[in-house]
Amino acid sequence: MIGKIKIIICVLIFFSLGTNAQKKEMAQARSDIKSGKNLERVEQSMKQLLKDSANRTNEKIWLLLFEAQKKQYEQGNEKLYLKQKYDTARLFNSCLNLFTTLEGLDSLDARPDKKGEIKLKYRAKHSELLNVYRPNLYNGGIYFLNKQDFKTAYHFLDTYINSADQPLFSAYKYLEKDKTLPVAAYWAVYCGYKMGDTKATLHHTYLALKDTAHYAMMLQYLAETYKLENDTARYVQTLKDGFSKYPKFPFFFPRLVDYYSDLRQNNKVLEVCKQALKADSTNTIFKFAMSTTLLNMGQYEECIRLCDDLLKQDSSMVDAYLNLGLAYFNQGIEIDKKTGDQVKKKKMIIQSYKAALPYLQKYKTLAPNQKDRWGLPLYTIYLNLNMGKEFDEIDHILKQRK
């Protein structure tokens, strides 16, 4: 019995010593805050106290932490106002800390009492104060974004956006009234995209899509994110949506063409090309893609007409010479497969090869390393046109390739 009493006494003494030490620590914190000194030490001291679960409901500790952070923020603001040297990043981080602390305190403030009633003591005052500081969450996000610190920028922008759902700010109705929210959401998506963090990229998508000024870029980021997640259905649908709204935007068209080309769905590719040319009939990229599709579909006359038109518009398009040459060459191959008068067939084949020759030779000159493309067609043409010197040359080139 005596032993138990001694243990109880020891526990009480230890508890008393701990309580006294905590009181002294908090008293020192008040003194430092009042004098504006040792504020970082006070902040860390209060954070350390809050790590103890027994202290997390102690509003006084939360308030001291807030006052220390607020004082640091005010000192930084004052230095900037006076054009004195100060760490801008540190100032923004001080602002962010205020929100983290007061949102934590607000969750305590909103707890029901023993009667089940909620009597908010701090919300009105604290929300009014933070509402004034809130734009600096957005400004801080843009500041760190420009520094290419995307992780920190995302944290600021995410806090700015999430404040719209915080009970602390319910009176301000940010979701209805804050016109900057969609822009902040777009930049948050951008940060997630730059980090390669698919979860962060998609987190604020719904809100970011309300930012009409960046809608095309949003669809690009979404498409690339869906591709990273191997979500083919959403990837393709986003490409379709983007191409439908912005056919001239450089991202959607080539990827949609590549997707259908990989599936050998040439009719789909042709449909996309026609839609693109409706939006911009002079676009050489659209024309070339369509010429390639027509070539793959065996629609050689249409391909020839389009390539002729394309080269008149831009004679520097190297691959257009290849498509034009192959269209004529493939016509000769198709004729050779048909039955009928052999003399007439031979004459038509020779005509096709002669028509193909200058374009394939031009392509060979412009793209000498593309032997896999011009090698066999020119070999066949030289052989059939009895061009001995040229045939020997290309025969040597093809043998070297093997």
Coordinates of C-alpha atoms in Angstrom, one line a residue:
M1 CA 0.0 0.0 0.0
I2 CA 2.8 2.4 1.0
G3 CA 4.6 1.5 -2.3
K4 CA 1.5 2.4 -4.3
I5 CA 1.2 5.7 -2.5
K6 CA 4.8 6.5 -3.3
I7 CA 4.3 5.8 -7.0
I8 CA 1.2 8.1 -7.0
I9 CA 3.2 10.8 -5.3
C10 CA 6.0 10.5 -7.8
V11 CA 3.6 10.7 -10.7
L12 CA 1.9 13.8 -9.3
I13 CA 5.3 15.4 -8.7
F14 CA 6.4 14.6 -12.3
F15 CA 3.1 15.8 -13.7
S16 CA 3.4 19.0 -11.6
L17 CA 7.0 19.6 -12.8
G18 CA 6.0 19.0 -16.4
T19 CA 3.0 21.4 -16.1
N20 CA 5.2 24.1 -14.5
A21 CA 7.8 23.7 -17.2
Q22 CA 5.1 24.0 -19.9
K23 CA 3.6 27.1 -18.2
K24 CA 7.1 28.7 -18.1
E25 CA 7.6 27.9 -21.8
M26 CA 4.3 29.5 -22.7
A27 CA 5.0 32.5 -20.5
Q28 CA 8.4 32.9 -22.3
A29 CA 6.6 32.6 -25.6
R30 CA 4.2 35.4 -24.7
S31 CA 7.1 37.6 -23.7
D32 CA 9.0 36.9 -26.9
I33 CA 6.0 37.5 -29.1
K34 CA 5.3 40.8 -27.4
S35 CA 8.9 41.9 -27.9
G36 CA 9.0 40.5 -31.4
K37 CA 12.2 38.4 -30.7
N38 CA 13.0 34.7 -31.0
L39 CA 9.8 34.2 -33.0
E40 CA 11.1 31.1 -34.9
R41 CA 12.1 29.5 -31.6
V42 CA 8.6 30.2 -30.2
E43 CA 7.0 28.7 -33.3
Q44 CA 9.1 25.5 -33.0
S45 CA 8.4 25.3 -29.3
M46 CA 4.7 25.5 -29.7
K47 CA 4.7 23.0 -32.6
Q48 CA 6.7 20.7 -30.3
L49 CA 4.0 21.0 -27.6
L50 CA 1.3 20.2 -30.0
K51 CA 3.0 17.0 -31.0
D52 CA 1.9 15.7 -27.6
S53 CA -1.7 14.4 -28.0
A54 CA -2.5 15.8 -24.5
N55 CA -1.9 19.3 -25.8
R56 CA -3.7 19.2 -29.1
T57 CA -6.9 20.5 -27.6
N58 CA -5.1 23.3 -25.7
E59 CA -6.3 26.4 -27.5
K60 CA -3.8 28.6 -25.8
I61 CA -0.9 26.8 -27.4
W62 CA -2.6 27.1 -30.9
L63 CA -3.1 30.8 -30.3
L64 CA 0.6 31.4 -29.3
L65 CA 1.7 29.5 -32.3
F66 CA -0.5 31.7 -34.5
E67 CA 0.7 34.9 -32.9
A68 CA 4.4 33.9 -33.4
Q69 CA 3.7 33.1 -37.1
K70 CA 1.6 36.3 -37.6
K71 CA 4.4 38.4 -36.1
Q72 CA 6.9 36.9 -38.5
Y73 CA 4.6 37.6 -41.4
E74 CA 4.1 41.2 -40.3
Q75 CA 7.8 41.8 -39.8
G76 CA 8.5 40.4 -43.3
N77 CA 5.8 42.6 -44.8
E78 CA 7.2 45.6 -43.1
K79 CA 10.7 45.0 -44.5
L80 CA 9.3 44.6 -48.0
Y81 CA 7.3 47.8 -47.6
L82 CA 10.4 49.7 -46.5
K83 CA 12.3 48.1 -49.4
Q84 CA 14.7 46.4 -47.0
K85 CA 16.3 43.1 -48.0
Y86 CA 14.0 40.1 -47.1
D87 CA 13.5 36.5 -48.2
T88 CA 10.4 36.6 -50.3
A89 CA 10.0 32.8 -50.2
R90 CA 10.1 33.0 -46.4
L91 CA 7.4 35.6 -46.4
F92 CA 5.0 33.5 -48.5
N93 CA 5.7 30.5 -46.3
S94 CA 4.9 32.5 -43.2
C95 CA 1.5 33.3 -44.8
L96 CA 0.9 29.6 -45.6
N97 CA 1.7 28.7 -41.9
L98 CA -1.1 31.0 -40.7
F99 CA -3.7 29.1 -42.7
T100 CA -2.5 25.7 -41.6
T101 CA -2.5 26.8 -37.9
L102 CA -5.9 28.6 -37.9
E103 CA -7.6 25.9 -39.9
G104 CA -6.4 23.5 -37.2
L105 CA -7.6 25.7 -34.4
D106 CA -11.0 26.1 -36.2
S107 CA -11.6 22.4 -36.0
L108 CA -11.2 22.6 -32.2
D109 CA -13.4 25.7 -32.1
A110 CA -16.2 23.9 -34.0
R111 CA -16.4 21.0 -31.5
P112 CA -19.7 20.7 -29.6
D113 CA -19.6 21.3 -25.9
K114 CA -20.9 18.9 -23.2
K115 CA -24.5 20.0 -24.1
G116 CA -23.9 19.2 -27.8
E117 CA -23.8 22.9 -28.7
I118 CA -21.2 24.6 -30.9
K119 CA -20.2 28.0 -29.8
L120 CA -17.6 29.5 -32.2
K121 CA -15.3 31.8 -30.4
Y122 CA -12.6 32.5 -33.0
R123 CA -14.0 31.8 -36.5
A124 CA -15.4 35.3 -37.4
K125 CA -12.2 37.1 -36.3
H126 CA -9.8 34.6 -37.8
S127 CA -11.6 34.2 -41.1
E128 CA -11.7 38.0 -41.5
L129 CA -8.0 38.2 -40.9
L130 CA -7.1 35.3 -43.2
N131 CA -9.4 36.6 -45.9
V132 CA -7.1 39.6 -46.3
Y133 CA -4.0 37.4 -46.5
R134 CA -5.6 34.8 -48.8
P135 CA -4.5 36.4 -52.1
N136 CA -0.9 35.8 -51.1
L137 CA -1.5 32.0 -51.2
Y138 CA -2.2 32.4 -54.9
N139 CA 0.7 34.9 -55.3
G140 CA 3.0 32.5 -53.5
G141 CA 2.0 29.7 -55.8
I142 CA 2.8 31.7 -58.8
Y143 CA 6.0 32.9 -57.3
F144 CA 7.3 29.3 -56.7
L145 CA 5.9 28.2 -60.1
N146 CA 8.1 30.8 -61.8
K147 CA 11.0 29.5 -59.7
Q148 CA 10.1 26.0 -61.2
D149 CA 9.6 24.7 -57.6
F150 CA 6.4 22.9 -58.7
K151 CA 6.0 20.9 -55.5
T152 CA 5.9 24.0 -53.3
A153 CA 3.8 25.9 -55.8
Y154 CA 1.2 23.1 -55.9
H155 CA 1.0 23.2 -52.1
F156 CA 0.2 26.9 -52.1
L157 CA -2.3 26.7 -54.9
D158 CA -3.9 23.6 -53.3
T159 CA -4.3 25.4 -50.0
Y160 CA -5.8 28.4 -51.8
I161 CA -8.3 26.2 -53.6
N162 CA -9.2 24.1 -50.6
S163 CA -9.9 27.1 -48.5
A164 CA -13.1 27.5 -50.5
D165 CA -14.3 24.2 -48.8
Q166 CA -13.0 25.0 -45.3
P167 CA -15.8 25.7 -42.7
L168 CA -13.5 28.5 -41.5
F169 CA -14.3 30.5 -44.6
S170 CA -17.9 29.5 -45.2
A171 CA -19.2 33.1 -44.8
Y172 CA -17.2 34.2 -47.8
K173 CA -18.7 31.8 -50.4
Y174 CA -15.5 31.5 -52.4
L175 CA -16.8 28.9 -54.7
E176 CA -19.5 31.3 -55.9
K177 CA -17.6 34.6 -55.7
D178 CA -13.9 34.0 -56.2
K179 CA -13.2 34.3 -60.0
T180 CA -9.6 33.4 -59.5
L181 CA -10.3 29.8 -58.4
P182 CA -10.4 28.3 -61.9
V183 CA -7.1 30.0 -62.8
A184 CA -5.5 28.7 -59.5
A185 CA -6.9 25.2 -60.3
Y186 CA -5.3 25.4 -63.8
W187 CA -1.9 26.3 -62.4
A188 CA -2.3 23.5 -59.8
V189 CA -3.0 21.1 -62.6
Y190 CA 0.1 22.4 -64.5
C191 CA 2.3 21.9 -61.4
G192 CA 1.0 18.3 -61.0
Y193 CA 1.7 17.7 -64.7
K194 CA 5.2 19.1 -64.5
M195 CA 5.9 16.9 -61.5
G196 CA 4.6 13.9 -63.3
D197 CA 2.2 13.4 -60.5
T198 CA -1.0 12.1 -62.1
K199 CA -3.0 12.3 -58.9
A200 CA -2.1 15.9 -58.4
T201 CA -2.7 16.7 -62.0
L202 CA -6.3 15.3 -61.9
H203 CA -7.2 16.5 -58.4
H204 CA -8.5 20.0 -59.4
T205 CA -9.5 19.1 -63.0
Y206 CA -13.2 19.9 -62.7
L207 CA -12.5 23.4 -61.4
A208 CA -9.6 24.0 -63.8
L209 CA -11.8 23.2 -66.9
K210 CA -13.8 26.3 -66.0
D211 CA -10.8 28.4 -66.9
T212 CA -11.7 29.0 -70.5
A213 CA -8.5 30.9 -71.3
H214 CA -6.4 27.7 -70.7
Y215 CA -8.9 25.2 -71.9
A216 CA -6.9 23.8 -74.8
M217 CA -3.8 23.4 -72.6
M218 CA -5.9 21.7 -69.9
L219 CA -7.1 19.1 -72.4
Q220 CA -3.5 18.5 -73.4
Y221 CA -2.4 17.9 -69.8
L222 CA -5.4 15.6 -69.2
A223 CA -4.7 13.6 -72.4
E224 CA -1.0 13.1 -71.5
T225 CA -2.0 12.2 -67.9
Y226 CA -4.5 9.6 -69.1
K227 CA -1.9 8.2 -71.4
L228 CA 0.5 7.8 -68.4
E229 CA -2.2 6.0 -66.6
N230 CA -2.8 3.7 -69.6
D231 CA -6.4 4.9 -69.7
T232 CA -6.8 4.6 -73.4
A233 CA -10.5 5.4 -73.6
R234 CA -10.1 8.7 -71.8
Y235 CA -6.9 9.5 -73.6
V236 CA -8.6 9.1 -77.0
Q237 CA -11.8 10.9 -75.9
T238 CA -9.8 13.9 -74.7
L239 CA -8.0 14.0 -78.0
K240 CA -11.3 14.0 -79.8
D241 CA -12.7 16.7 -77.6
G242 CA -9.6 18.8 -78.0
F243 CA -9.5 18.3 -81.8
S244 CA -13.2 19.1 -82.1
K245 CA -12.8 22.4 -80.2
Y246 CA -9.3 23.3 -81.4
P247 CA -8.5 21.6 -84.7
K248 CA -5.6 24.0 -85.3
F249 CA -4.0 23.4 -81.9
P250 CA -0.8 21.5 -82.6
F251 CA -1.2 18.8 -79.9
F252 CA -4.4 16.9 -80.8
F253 CA -4.3 16.4 -84.5
P254 CA -1.0 14.5 -84.8
R255 CA -1.8 12.2 -81.8
L256 CA -5.2 11.4 -83.1
V257 CA -3.8 10.5 -86.5
D258 CA -1.0 8.4 -84.9
Y259 CA -3.6 6.6 -82.7
Y260 CA -5.8 5.6 -85.7
S261 CA -2.8 4.9 -87.9
D262 CA -1.4 2.4 -85.3
L263 CA -4.7 0.6 -85.4
R264 CA -4.6 0.7 -89.3
Q265 CA -8.0 2.5 -89.2
N266 CA -7.2 4.6 -92.3
N267 CA -10.9 5.7 -92.8
K268 CA -10.7 7.3 -89.3
V269 CA -7.4 9.0 -90.2
L270 CA -8.9 10.3 -93.4
E271 CA -12.0 11.6 -91.5
V272 CA -9.7 13.5 -89.1
C273 CA -7.7 15.0 -92.0
K274 CA -10.8 16.2 -93.8
Q275 CA -12.1 17.8 -90.6
A276 CA -8.7 19.5 -90.1
L277 CA -8.7 20.8 -93.6
K278 CA -12.1 22.2 -93.2
A279 CA -10.7 24.3 -90.3
D280 CA -7.6 25.3 -92.3
S281 CA -7.5 24.4 -96.0
T282 CA -4.0 25.7 -96.5
N283 CA -2.3 23.9 -93.6
T284 CA 0.6 21.9 -95.1
I285 CA 0.8 19.5 -92.1
F286 CA -2.9 18.6 -92.6
K287 CA -2.4 18.2 -96.3
F288 CA 0.7 16.0 -95.9
A289 CA -1.1 13.7 -93.4
M290 CA -4.0 13.3 -95.7
S291 CA -1.6 12.5 -98.7
T292 CA 0.0 9.8 -96.6
T293 CA -3.4 8.4 -95.7
L294 CA -4.5 8.4 -99.3
L295 CA -1.2 6.6 -100.2
N296 CA -1.8 4.0 -97.6
M297 CA -5.4 3.5 -98.8
G298 CA -4.3 3.0 -102.4
Q299 CA -6.1 6.1 -103.5
Y300 CA -3.1 7.1 -105.7
E301 CA -4.7 9.7 -108.0
E302 CA -6.1 11.7 -105.1
C303 CA -2.7 11.4 -103.4
I304 CA -0.9 12.7 -106.5
R305 CA -3.2 15.6 -106.9
L306 CA -2.8 16.6 -103.2
C307 CA 1.0 16.2 -103.3
D308 CA 1.2 18.3 -106.5
D309 CA -0.8 21.0 -104.8
L310 CA 1.3 20.7 -101.6
L311 CA 4.6 21.1 -103.4
K312 CA 3.4 24.1 -105.3
Q313 CA 2.5 25.6 -101.9
D314 CA 5.8 24.5 -100.2
S315 CA 8.5 22.9 -102.3
S316 CA 10.6 22.4 -99.2
M317 CA 8.4 19.6 -97.8
V318 CA 10.8 16.7 -98.3
D319 CA 8.4 13.8 -97.5
A320 CA 5.9 15.1 -100.0
Y321 CA 8.3 14.1 -102.8
L322 CA 8.4 10.6 -101.4
N323 CA 4.6 10.3 -101.2
L324 CA 4.3 11.6 -104.8
G325 CA 6.9 9.3 -106.1
L326 CA 5.5 6.3 -104.2
A327 CA 2.0 7.0 -105.5
Y328 CA 3.2 6.8 -109.1
F329 CA 5.4 3.8 -108.3
N330 CA 2.6 1.9 -106.5
Q331 CA 0.4 2.5 -109.5
G332 CA 2.9 0.6 -111.6
I333 CA 3.0 -2.2 -109.1
E334 CA -0.8 -2.5 -109.1
I335 CA -0.9 -2.6 -112.9
D336 CA 1.7 -5.4 -112.9
K337 CA -0.6 -7.5 -110.7
K338 CA -3.5 -7.3 -113.1
T339 CA -4.2 -9.7 -116.0
G340 CA -4.5 -8.5 -119.6
D341 CA -2.5 -7.5 -122.6
Q342 CA 1.1 -7.8 -121.5
V343 CA 2.4 -5.2 -124.0
K344 CA -0.1 -2.7 -122.9
K345 CA 0.6 -3.4 -119.3
K346 CA 4.3 -3.0 -119.8
K347 CA 3.8 0.3 -121.4
M348 CA 1.6 1.6 -118.6
I349 CA 4.1 0.3 -115.9
I350 CA 7.0 2.1 -117.6
Q351 CA 4.9 5.3 -117.7
S352 CA 4.2 5.0 -114.0
Y353 CA 7.9 4.4 -113.2
K354 CA 9.0 7.3 -115.3
A355 CA 6.6 9.5 -113.6
A356 CA 7.8 8.3 -110.1
L357 CA 11.5 8.6 -111.0
P358 CA 12.2 12.4 -110.6
Y359 CA 10.3 12.6 -107.3
L360 CA 12.1 9.6 -105.7
Q361 CA 15.5 10.9 -107.0
K362 CA 14.7 14.3 -105.5
Y363 CA 13.8 12.6 -102.2
K364 CA 17.0 10.6 -102.3
T365 CA 19.0 13.8 -102.7
L366 CA 17.2 15.5 -99.9
A367 CA 17.1 12.5 -97.5
P368 CA 20.2 10.4 -98.4
N369 CA 20.1 8.5 -95.1
Q370 CA 16.5 7.2 -95.7
K371 CA 17.7 4.2 -97.8
D372 CA 14.9 2.0 -96.5
R373 CA 12.4 4.4 -98.1
W374 CA 13.9 5.1 -101.5
G375 CA 16.1 2.1 -102.0
L376 CA 13.9 -0.6 -103.3
P377 CA 11.6 1.6 -105.4
L378 CA 14.5 3.2 -107.2
Y379 CA 16.1 -0.3 -107.6
T380 CA 12.9 -1.5 -109.3
I381 CA 12.6 1.6 -111.5
Y382 CA 16.2 1.5 -112.6
L383 CA 15.9 -2.2 -113.5
N384 CA 12.7 -1.7 -115.5
L385 CA 14.0 1.4 -117.3
N386 CA 17.3 -0.2 -118.2
M387 CA 19.3 2.4 -116.3
G388 CA 22.4 0.4 -116.0
K389 CA 24.7 2.9 -114.3
E390 CA 22.1 3.9 -111.7
F391 CA 21.0 0.3 -111.2
D392 CA 24.6 -0.8 -110.4
E393 CA 25.0 2.1 -108.0
I394 CA 21.8 1.4 -106.1
D395 CA 22.5 -2.3 -106.1
H396 CA 25.8 -1.6 -104.4
I397 CA 24.1 0.6 -101.8
L398 CA 21.5 -2.0 -101.0
K399 CA 24.1 -4.8 -100.7
Q400 CA 26.1 -2.6 -98.3
R401 CA 22.9 -2.1 -96.2
K402 CA 22.6 -5.9 -95.7

